[in-house]
């Protein structure tokens, strides 16, 4: 049976079962949270199960050859077209190499990207892509989408659809940046329950924001819209980041006990759809073998202190669904119409 991405991710968090629970529980220290030992055992069981599953999953697919990223100057309003052109050429070369290797799926994905506005591209491994929708050089509103687990070039289409849906709502005055700028964790893995991958990604996200400021100057409002594990990435990058708003969507937690703990001037928003299974994930944090497992306080809880907004009845993958309450509110946040955001 082929599972949807949402079903696989829910299974990873909630259905790891009791395999390895006793071993994991013996290694736990420093539990924080109020849902008790049963939730902790389930969370630690995920880590143990993931540690076994990931090497097997990784061995199932060989790494497709691709060229190293194009060497380009930092983007600015003056050279943006040249940056796009260099990355399009790199994606075209990646498509040629993938086709020669015999991976038609990757070749097709790379070739599609070769026709788009790419601020960055790296076809190696799972792949990294930063795509721009709209006229970034003249935008006065910029939304950056940060994805969660299991997002790469092969699955980029679903992430891109979210960016397109938002851009269609925002209109010509805004640009949207789909930032697949880090190696996202696998859904069934030890890394999806720790901040390790987010800590590695945070400097890259900070660099992206700096690059956007080089293109737009200070006139533009920049918003980060961070989905699932992407909210952990945004939290790690938040300290002192030059953005106006950070929205946490379907977040398992941020690793911080409070919104104030993120140490940013940005307004912190949070939302969860009524049918989002993340609401059933224990919001715990524990030290396990020198690694912090779990992400602590629920971002939509009063204790966290974010501005909670309505997301309707949608599930974990529905925050950018056309016509949804969540997309309407995200549009208002990006445009700076904060008083119109519904709760």
XYZ file of C-alpha atoms in Angstrom:
343
model
C 0.000 0.000 0.000
C 1.351 3.417 -0.965
C 0.908 5.973 1.831
C 0.476 9.693 1.373
C 3.170 11.996 2.739
C 0.841 13.147 5.539
C 0.015 9.572 6.530
C 3.673 8.545 6.585
C 4.603 11.542 8.708
C 1.755 10.970 11.135
C 2.772 7.331 11.418
C 6.349 8.316 12.155
C 5.367 10.552 15.064
C 2.404 8.651 16.472
C 2.716 4.972 15.504
C 6.285 4.004 16.259
C 4.739 1.710 18.832
C 6.607 0.193 21.734
C 9.679 -1.085 19.867
C 12.736 -0.032 21.782
C 10.718 1.850 24.406
C 12.356 0.272 27.411
C 15.845 0.897 26.059
C 15.019 4.505 25.140
C 13.361 5.244 28.460
C 16.427 4.137 30.392
C 18.463 6.753 28.510
C 16.126 9.676 29.155
C 16.905 12.590 31.445
C 15.491 16.071 32.037
C 11.890 15.532 30.962
C 9.918 18.760 30.436
C 6.191 18.796 29.765
C 2.927 17.738 31.334
C 1.739 14.705 29.381
C 3.647 12.173 31.420
C 5.796 9.182 30.785
C 3.556 7.562 28.186
C 4.124 10.437 25.766
C 7.845 10.406 26.462
C 8.052 6.680 25.810
C 6.300 7.135 22.472
C 8.621 9.966 21.478
C 11.751 8.059 22.405
C 10.448 4.962 20.672
C 10.281 7.056 17.503
C 13.953 7.919 17.845
C 14.964 4.299 18.310
C 12.781 3.088 15.453
C 13.995 5.904 13.223
C 17.624 5.141 13.923
C 17.011 1.684 12.502
C 14.781 2.718 9.611
C 16.825 5.567 8.154
C 19.888 3.570 7.029
C 17.562 1.107 5.307
C 15.567 3.867 3.610
C 18.709 5.702 2.552
C 20.153 2.582 0.987
C 17.092 2.148 -1.218
C 17.937 4.981 -3.606
C 21.313 5.748 -5.117
C 22.508 9.334 -5.280
C 21.887 10.821 -8.715
C 24.927 12.609 -10.204
C 24.706 16.387 -10.623
C 27.135 19.274 -11.117
C 28.279 21.434 -8.207
C 26.239 24.627 -7.766
C 26.889 27.559 -10.093
C 29.372 30.113 -8.812
C 27.578 33.453 -8.773
C 27.937 36.801 -7.049
C 25.589 37.620 -4.198
C 22.214 38.652 -5.583
C 21.249 42.296 -5.946
C 18.562 44.159 -7.845
C 21.098 44.841 -10.600
C 22.304 41.276 -11.179
C 19.188 39.254 -10.354
C 18.585 38.169 -13.960
C 22.171 36.939 -14.223
C 21.792 34.914 -11.011
C 18.600 33.340 -12.325
C 20.275 32.502 -15.645
C 23.309 30.852 -14.013
C 21.145 28.648 -11.839
C 18.837 27.738 -14.718
C 21.871 26.600 -16.713
C 23.026 24.521 -13.743
C 19.619 22.883 -13.441
C 19.668 22.090 -17.163
C 23.064 20.418 -16.775
C 21.755 18.466 -13.781
C 18.843 17.270 -15.909
C 21.246 16.110 -18.625
C 23.376 14.191 -16.105
C 20.338 12.600 -14.458
C 18.982 11.489 -17.833
C 22.338 10.038 -18.784
C 22.385 8.194 -15.458
C 18.950 6.773 -16.250
C 16.846 8.584 -13.627
C 14.038 9.996 -15.746
C 12.084 11.240 -12.732
C 14.926 13.410 -11.464
C 15.800 14.509 -14.997
C 12.233 15.722 -15.489
C 12.185 17.557 -12.169
C 15.505 19.268 -12.905
C 14.402 20.193 -16.404
C 11.227 21.814 -15.081
C 13.290 23.860 -12.634
C 15.562 24.980 -15.467
C 12.731 27.174 -16.756
C 12.140 29.082 -13.529
C 13.494 31.980 -11.454
C 16.094 30.211 -9.325
C 17.944 32.172 -6.702
C 19.858 29.013 -5.832
C 20.056 25.425 -7.086
C 22.004 22.313 -6.109
C 20.969 19.094 -7.820
C 23.194 16.832 -5.750
C 21.660 14.380 -3.306
C 18.064 15.148 -2.353
C 18.619 18.587 -3.857
C 18.302 22.226 -2.789
C 16.189 24.849 -4.563
C 15.337 28.488 -3.918
C 12.670 29.621 -6.375
C 11.241 33.130 -6.669
C 7.667 33.886 -7.713
C 7.063 37.443 -8.830
C 9.244 40.501 -9.253
C 11.598 40.310 -6.273
C 13.573 43.402 -7.240
C 10.478 45.625 -6.968
C 8.406 43.813 -4.343
C 7.444 45.628 -1.163
C 6.191 42.416 0.470
C 8.199 39.174 0.475
C 7.040 35.835 1.892
C 9.566 33.053 2.465
C 8.159 29.534 2.733
C 10.223 27.084 4.809
C 9.263 23.404 4.356
C 9.188 20.469 6.733
C 10.387 16.892 6.442
C 10.778 14.791 3.290
C 11.049 17.750 0.920
C 13.584 17.518 -1.896
C 13.719 17.947 -5.651
C 11.784 14.713 -6.179
C 8.913 15.956 -3.973
C 9.297 19.659 -4.719
C 6.014 19.910 -6.617
C 3.831 19.872 -3.503
C 5.947 22.570 -1.846
C 5.890 24.663 -5.006
C 2.102 24.386 -5.169
C 1.872 26.022 -1.747
C 4.071 28.913 -2.893
C 2.008 29.367 -6.054
C -1.257 29.405 -4.106
C 0.047 32.137 -1.826
C 1.474 34.195 -4.687
C -1.830 34.118 -6.515
C -3.529 35.571 -3.420
C -0.889 38.243 -2.785
C -0.901 39.809 -6.240
C 1.786 41.740 -8.073
C 2.999 43.878 -5.170
C 4.511 40.839 -3.450
C 7.071 38.143 -4.169
C 7.139 34.626 -2.740
C 10.332 32.677 -2.162
C 10.101 28.887 -1.889
C 13.196 28.115 0.153
C 14.265 24.491 0.020
C 17.648 25.585 1.309
C 18.443 22.784 3.728
C 18.506 19.005 3.784
C 15.154 18.237 5.364
C 14.963 15.281 7.744
C 13.324 12.054 6.674
C 9.899 11.566 8.201
C 10.916 8.246 9.760
C 14.245 9.183 11.286
C 15.976 10.171 14.477
C 16.699 13.648 13.056
C 13.016 14.594 12.718
C 12.673 14.609 16.522
C 15.760 16.725 17.277
C 16.939 20.247 16.482
C 20.162 19.008 14.854
C 19.093 19.503 11.228
C 17.506 22.866 12.108
C 20.731 24.080 13.727
C 22.597 23.218 10.527
C 19.978 25.005 8.412
C 19.711 28.205 10.459
C 22.847 29.935 9.053
C 21.600 29.276 5.518
C 18.229 30.834 6.297
C 19.930 33.866 7.839
C 22.026 34.211 4.679
C 18.908 34.053 2.518
C 17.291 36.889 4.481
C 20.482 38.922 4.114
C 20.460 38.260 0.352
C 16.821 39.323 0.115
C 17.637 42.564 1.906
C 20.442 43.149 -0.600
C 17.880 42.861 -3.389
C 14.919 44.704 -1.849
C 16.575 47.065 0.632
C 14.769 47.956 3.828
C 11.546 49.000 2.087
C 10.179 45.446 1.903
C 8.330 43.612 4.656
C 9.692 40.071 4.921
C 7.643 37.270 6.460
C 8.748 33.704 7.204
C 6.008 31.091 6.855
C 7.353 27.957 8.478
C 5.620 24.593 8.170
C 6.059 21.610 10.496
C 9.791 20.899 11.012
C 10.438 24.130 9.118
C 9.164 25.952 12.202
C 12.095 24.485 14.137
C 14.441 25.859 11.474
C 12.869 29.329 11.690
C 13.127 29.289 15.479
C 16.822 28.438 15.321
C 17.421 31.318 12.887
C 15.152 33.849 14.600
C 17.571 35.517 17.017
C 18.148 39.027 15.625
C 16.814 38.104 12.174
C 15.754 41.089 10.045
C 12.184 39.987 9.312
C 8.810 41.407 10.275
C 6.709 38.300 10.887
C 7.300 34.620 11.593
C 4.323 32.257 11.244
C 4.551 28.738 12.697
C 2.193 26.349 10.880
C 1.445 22.867 12.163
C 4.464 23.181 14.434
C 5.589 20.338 16.727
C 7.308 23.016 18.859
C 10.308 25.248 18.363
C 12.772 24.179 21.027
C 11.936 27.374 22.929
C 9.600 27.567 25.907
C 8.133 30.902 24.787
C 7.874 33.196 21.781
C 9.937 35.766 23.669
C 12.681 33.164 23.951
C 13.192 33.347 20.185
C 14.715 36.808 20.715
C 13.439 38.481 17.589
C 11.716 41.775 16.810
C 9.366 39.902 14.481
C 5.787 39.234 15.421
C 5.398 35.519 16.161
C 2.232 33.885 14.840
C 1.048 30.294 15.234
C -1.791 28.235 13.802
C -2.991 24.655 13.693
C -5.798 23.246 11.599
C -8.541 21.402 13.446
C -7.666 18.175 11.625
C -3.876 18.498 11.967
C -2.479 15.400 13.700
C 0.408 17.452 15.136
C -1.998 18.422 17.904
C -1.663 14.848 19.184
C 2.133 14.914 19.344
C 3.413 15.149 22.955
C 4.967 18.568 23.437
C 7.937 17.362 25.416
C 11.647 17.901 25.530
C 14.142 15.410 26.972
C 17.891 14.928 27.006
C 18.817 11.581 25.462
C 22.420 10.477 25.051
C 23.617 14.061 24.758
C 20.901 15.114 22.296
C 17.709 17.035 23.049
C 14.705 15.095 21.758
C 11.402 16.888 21.198
C 10.586 20.577 20.885
C 8.875 21.609 24.110
C 5.992 24.044 24.485
C 3.094 23.889 22.041
C 3.273 27.091 19.920
C -0.525 27.517 19.896
C -0.784 27.249 23.690
C -1.220 30.411 25.787
C 1.987 29.522 27.631
C 4.034 30.032 24.452
C 2.707 33.534 23.840
C 2.394 33.628 20.046
C -0.402 35.414 18.189
C -2.646 32.452 17.430
C -4.727 32.774 14.254
C -7.486 30.688 12.728
C -6.544 27.889 10.335
C -9.966 26.337 9.786
C -10.647 22.624 9.623
C -7.658 21.647 7.488
C -5.083 18.952 8.095
C -1.313 19.023 8.282
C -0.804 19.676 4.565
C -3.660 22.135 4.044
C -2.358 25.488 5.288
C -1.942 26.841 1.751
C -5.035 25.207 0.264
C -6.829 27.647 -2.075
C -9.905 29.116 -0.412
C -8.829 28.055 3.078
C -9.072 30.170 6.222
C -5.383 29.655 6.872
C -4.332 30.921 3.429
C -6.529 34.000 3.840
C -4.908 34.809 7.176
C -1.385 34.148 5.884
C -2.087 36.566 3.030
C -3.103 39.240 5.554
C 0.031 38.645 7.615
C 2.336 38.973 4.607
C 0.574 42.138 3.396
C 0.813 43.698 6.837
C -2.948 43.721 7.340
C -2.490 42.301 10.824
C -5.682 43.756 12.301
C -7.696 41.771 9.767
C -6.194 38.421 10.855
C -8.901 36.245 12.417
C -8.488 34.075 15.490
